[in-house]
CSV table of C-alpha atoms in Angstrom, one decimal:
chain,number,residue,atom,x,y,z
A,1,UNK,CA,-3.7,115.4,28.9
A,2,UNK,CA,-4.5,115.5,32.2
A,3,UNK,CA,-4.5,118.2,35.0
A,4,UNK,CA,-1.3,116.2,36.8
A,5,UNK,CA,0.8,115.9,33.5
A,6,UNK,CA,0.3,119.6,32.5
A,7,UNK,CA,1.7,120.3,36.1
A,8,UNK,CA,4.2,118.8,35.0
A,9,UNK,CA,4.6,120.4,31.8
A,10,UNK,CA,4.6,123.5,33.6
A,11,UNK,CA,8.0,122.6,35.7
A,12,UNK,CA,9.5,121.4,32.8
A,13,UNK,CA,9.0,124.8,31.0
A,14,UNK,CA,9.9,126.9,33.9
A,15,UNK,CA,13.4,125.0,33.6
A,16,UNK,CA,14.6,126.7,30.6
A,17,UNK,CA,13.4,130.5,32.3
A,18,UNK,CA,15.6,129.7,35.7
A,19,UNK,CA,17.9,129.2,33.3
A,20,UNK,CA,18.0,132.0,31.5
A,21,UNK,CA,17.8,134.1,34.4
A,22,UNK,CA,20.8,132.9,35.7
A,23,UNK,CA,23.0,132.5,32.7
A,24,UNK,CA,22.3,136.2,31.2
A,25,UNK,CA,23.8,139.3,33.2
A,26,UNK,CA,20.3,141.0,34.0
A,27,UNK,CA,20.8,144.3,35.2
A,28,UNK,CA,18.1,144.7,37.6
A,29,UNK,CA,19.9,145.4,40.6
A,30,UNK,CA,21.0,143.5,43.8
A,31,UNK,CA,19.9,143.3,47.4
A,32,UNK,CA,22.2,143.4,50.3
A,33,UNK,CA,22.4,140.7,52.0
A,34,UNK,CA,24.5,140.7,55.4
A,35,UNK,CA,28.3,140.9,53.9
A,36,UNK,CA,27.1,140.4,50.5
A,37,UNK,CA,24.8,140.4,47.6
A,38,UNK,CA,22.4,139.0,45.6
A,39,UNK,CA,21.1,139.7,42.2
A,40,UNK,CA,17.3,140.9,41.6
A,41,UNK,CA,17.6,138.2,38.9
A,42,UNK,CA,18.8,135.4,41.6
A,43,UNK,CA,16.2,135.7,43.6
A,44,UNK,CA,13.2,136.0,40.6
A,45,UNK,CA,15.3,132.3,39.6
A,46,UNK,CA,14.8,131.0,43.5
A,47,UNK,CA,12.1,131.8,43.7
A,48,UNK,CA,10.7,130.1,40.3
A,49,UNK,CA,12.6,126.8,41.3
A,50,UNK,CA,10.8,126.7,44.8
A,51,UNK,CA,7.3,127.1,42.5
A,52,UNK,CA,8.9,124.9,40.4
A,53,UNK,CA,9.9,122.1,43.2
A,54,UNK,CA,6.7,122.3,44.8
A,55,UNK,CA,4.7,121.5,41.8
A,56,UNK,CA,6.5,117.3,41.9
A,57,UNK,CA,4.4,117.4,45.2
A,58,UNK,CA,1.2,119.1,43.9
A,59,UNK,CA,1.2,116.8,40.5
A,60,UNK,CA,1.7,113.4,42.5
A,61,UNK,CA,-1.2,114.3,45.2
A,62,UNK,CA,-3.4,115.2,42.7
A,63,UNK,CA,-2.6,112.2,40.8
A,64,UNK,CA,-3.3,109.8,43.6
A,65,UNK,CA,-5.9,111.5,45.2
A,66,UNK,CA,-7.9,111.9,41.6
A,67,UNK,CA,-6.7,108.1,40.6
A,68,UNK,CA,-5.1,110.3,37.2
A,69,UNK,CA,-1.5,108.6,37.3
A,70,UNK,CA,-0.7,107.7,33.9
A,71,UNK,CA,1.9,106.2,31.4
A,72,UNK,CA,2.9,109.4,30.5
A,73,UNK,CA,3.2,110.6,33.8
A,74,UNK,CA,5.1,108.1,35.5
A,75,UNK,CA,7.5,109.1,32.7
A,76,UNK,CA,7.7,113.2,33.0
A,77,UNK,CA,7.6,113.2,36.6
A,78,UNK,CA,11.0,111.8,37.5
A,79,UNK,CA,12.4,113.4,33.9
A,80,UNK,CA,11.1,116.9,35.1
A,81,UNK,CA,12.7,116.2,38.9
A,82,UNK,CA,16.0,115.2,36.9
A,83,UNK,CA,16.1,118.4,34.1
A,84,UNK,CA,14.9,120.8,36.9
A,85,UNK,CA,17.8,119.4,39.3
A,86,UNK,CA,20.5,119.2,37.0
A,87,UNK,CA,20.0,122.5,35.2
A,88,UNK,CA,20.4,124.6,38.7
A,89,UNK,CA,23.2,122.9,39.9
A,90,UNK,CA,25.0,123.3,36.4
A,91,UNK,CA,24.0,126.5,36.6
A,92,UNK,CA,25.3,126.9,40.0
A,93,UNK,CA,28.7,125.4,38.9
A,94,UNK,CA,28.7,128.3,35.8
A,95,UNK,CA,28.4,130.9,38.5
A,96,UNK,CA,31.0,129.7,41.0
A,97,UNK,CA,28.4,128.7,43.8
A,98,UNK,CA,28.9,125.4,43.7
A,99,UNK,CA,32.0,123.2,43.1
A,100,UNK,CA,32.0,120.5,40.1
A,101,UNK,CA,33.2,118.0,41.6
A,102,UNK,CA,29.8,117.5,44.0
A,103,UNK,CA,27.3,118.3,41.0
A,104,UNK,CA,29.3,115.5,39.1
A,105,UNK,CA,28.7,113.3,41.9
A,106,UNK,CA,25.3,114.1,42.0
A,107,UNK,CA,24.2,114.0,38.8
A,108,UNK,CA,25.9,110.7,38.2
A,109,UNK,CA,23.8,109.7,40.6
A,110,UNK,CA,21.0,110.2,38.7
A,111,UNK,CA,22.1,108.7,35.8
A,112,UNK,CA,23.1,105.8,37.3
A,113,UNK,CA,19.9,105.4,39.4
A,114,UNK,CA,18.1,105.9,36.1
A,115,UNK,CA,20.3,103.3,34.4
A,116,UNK,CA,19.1,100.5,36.9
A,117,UNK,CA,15.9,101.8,36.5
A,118,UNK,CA,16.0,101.4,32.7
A,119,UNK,CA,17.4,98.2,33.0
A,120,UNK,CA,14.7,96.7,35.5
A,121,UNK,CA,11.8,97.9,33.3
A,122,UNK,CA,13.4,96.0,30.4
A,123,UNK,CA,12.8,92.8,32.8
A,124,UNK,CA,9.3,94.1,33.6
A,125,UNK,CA,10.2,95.0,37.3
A,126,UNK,CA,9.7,98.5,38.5
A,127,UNK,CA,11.6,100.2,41.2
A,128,UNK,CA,9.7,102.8,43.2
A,129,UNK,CA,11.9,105.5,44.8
A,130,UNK,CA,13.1,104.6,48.3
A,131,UNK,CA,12.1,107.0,51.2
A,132,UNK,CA,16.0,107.7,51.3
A,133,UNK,CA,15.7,108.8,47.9
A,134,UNK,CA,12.7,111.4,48.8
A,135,UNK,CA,14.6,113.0,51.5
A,136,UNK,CA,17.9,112.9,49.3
A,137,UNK,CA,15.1,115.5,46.8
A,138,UNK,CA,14.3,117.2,49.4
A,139,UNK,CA,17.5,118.1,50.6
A,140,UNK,CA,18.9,119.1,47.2
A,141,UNK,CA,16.1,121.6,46.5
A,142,UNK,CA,17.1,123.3,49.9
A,143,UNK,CA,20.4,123.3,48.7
A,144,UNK,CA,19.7,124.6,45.4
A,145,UNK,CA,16.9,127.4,46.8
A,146,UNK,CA,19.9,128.6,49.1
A,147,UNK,CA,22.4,128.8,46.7
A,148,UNK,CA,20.2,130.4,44.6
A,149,UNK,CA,19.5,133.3,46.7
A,150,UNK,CA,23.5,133.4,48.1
A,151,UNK,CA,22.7,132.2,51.5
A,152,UNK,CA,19.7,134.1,52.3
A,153,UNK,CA,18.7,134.8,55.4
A,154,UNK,CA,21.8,133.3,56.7
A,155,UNK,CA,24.1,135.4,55.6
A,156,UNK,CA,23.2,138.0,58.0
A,157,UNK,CA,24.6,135.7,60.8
A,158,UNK,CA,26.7,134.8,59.0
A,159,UNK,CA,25.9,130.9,59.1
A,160,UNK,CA,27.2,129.1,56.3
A,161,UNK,CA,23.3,127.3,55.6
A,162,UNK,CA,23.8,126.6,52.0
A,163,UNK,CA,27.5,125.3,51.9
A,164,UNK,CA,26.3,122.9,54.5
A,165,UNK,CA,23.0,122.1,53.0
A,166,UNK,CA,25.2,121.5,49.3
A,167,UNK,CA,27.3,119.0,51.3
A,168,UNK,CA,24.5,117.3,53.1
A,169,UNK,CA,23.0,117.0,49.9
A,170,UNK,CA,25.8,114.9,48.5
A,171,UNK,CA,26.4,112.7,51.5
A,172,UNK,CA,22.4,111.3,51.3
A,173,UNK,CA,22.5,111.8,47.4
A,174,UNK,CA,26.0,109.0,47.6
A,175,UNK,CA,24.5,107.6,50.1
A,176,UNK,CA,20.9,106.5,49.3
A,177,UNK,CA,22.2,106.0,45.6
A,178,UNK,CA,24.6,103.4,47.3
A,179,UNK,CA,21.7,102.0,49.4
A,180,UNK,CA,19.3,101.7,46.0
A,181,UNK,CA,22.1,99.4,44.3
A,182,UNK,CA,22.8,97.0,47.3
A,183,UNK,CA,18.7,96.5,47.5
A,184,UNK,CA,18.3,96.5,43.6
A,185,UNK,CA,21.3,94.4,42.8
A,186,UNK,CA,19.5,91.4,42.0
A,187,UNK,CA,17.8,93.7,38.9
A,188,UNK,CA,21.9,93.6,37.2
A,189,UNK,CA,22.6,89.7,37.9
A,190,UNK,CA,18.8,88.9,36.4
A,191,UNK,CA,19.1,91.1,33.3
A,192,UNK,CA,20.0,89.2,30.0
């Protein structure tokens, strides 16, 4: 296995640690924050999915810069991105920091997204990822790193950062999942 793919790896394996972190009570104390808190445990998950996030950028430069892109890879990536995604918002849902209704939205994005996706590569046709579709990534790891550590640094404003980052992370998410159908259309009306 490669030096990209174990990259990889790793992000998938942090995914079950942020987890974890954020589903068990940890007693290790909080940090003020402004008006509020934030759990020691909080921030030790942040701060695992920023490594986390960063490693889709360092496994697909090394890839292409080292011509290593593989099978397998063009496989985990996207699967990692999507596992990594979904568990923090579910996880975000579980501890009241985010509303359901927008991580539904979201992740039925995903799935629908992937759905085309599956579809097209049953016809042999592969969709890349849209530069919409980068940003909307983008955007929903800021989102997720500042729910994760309860608005941090804004909170000493107080500026409302990550509500606004959650909601501009479902506009593009709708959005450029919207915009990936209309160009890929021709993908459902071609399929057998």
């Amino acid at each position: 296995m490669n030096i990209p793919n174990r990259i990889t790896l790793s992000r998938i394996c942090l995914i079950p640690i942020i987890v974890v972190l954020l589903s068990i009570p940890f007693d290790w104390g909080t940090i003020s924050i402004g008006e509020g808190i934030l759990p020691v445990s909080h921030l030790v998950a942040a701060i695992l999915f920023i490594i986390a996030s960063t490693t889709d950028w360092i496994d697909g430069y090394y890839a292409r810069k080292h011509n290593l892109v593989t099978n397998l890879g063009k496989f985990l990536d996207p699967l990692a991105d999507k596992l990594l995604v979904s568990a923090a918002f579910i996880a975000l849902v579980e501890l009241e920091l985010a509303p359901a209704w927008i991580v539904t939205l979201i992740i039925s994005r995903e799935f629908a997204v992937t759905g085309l996706r599956l579809v097209a590569a049953g016809e042999g046709i592969v969709l890349a990822a849209s530069q919409m579709g980068k940003l909307k990534t983008w955007i929903q790891i800021i989102a997720i790193s500042a729910l994760l550590l309860h608005n941090y640094p804004f909170s000493y404003i107080p500026f409302p950062f990550a509500t606004i980052a959650l909601y501009a992370a479902m506009i593009i998410t709708v959005v450029s999942g919207v915009e990936y159908f209309v160009k890929n259309w021709h993908v459902m009306k071609e399929s057998k």
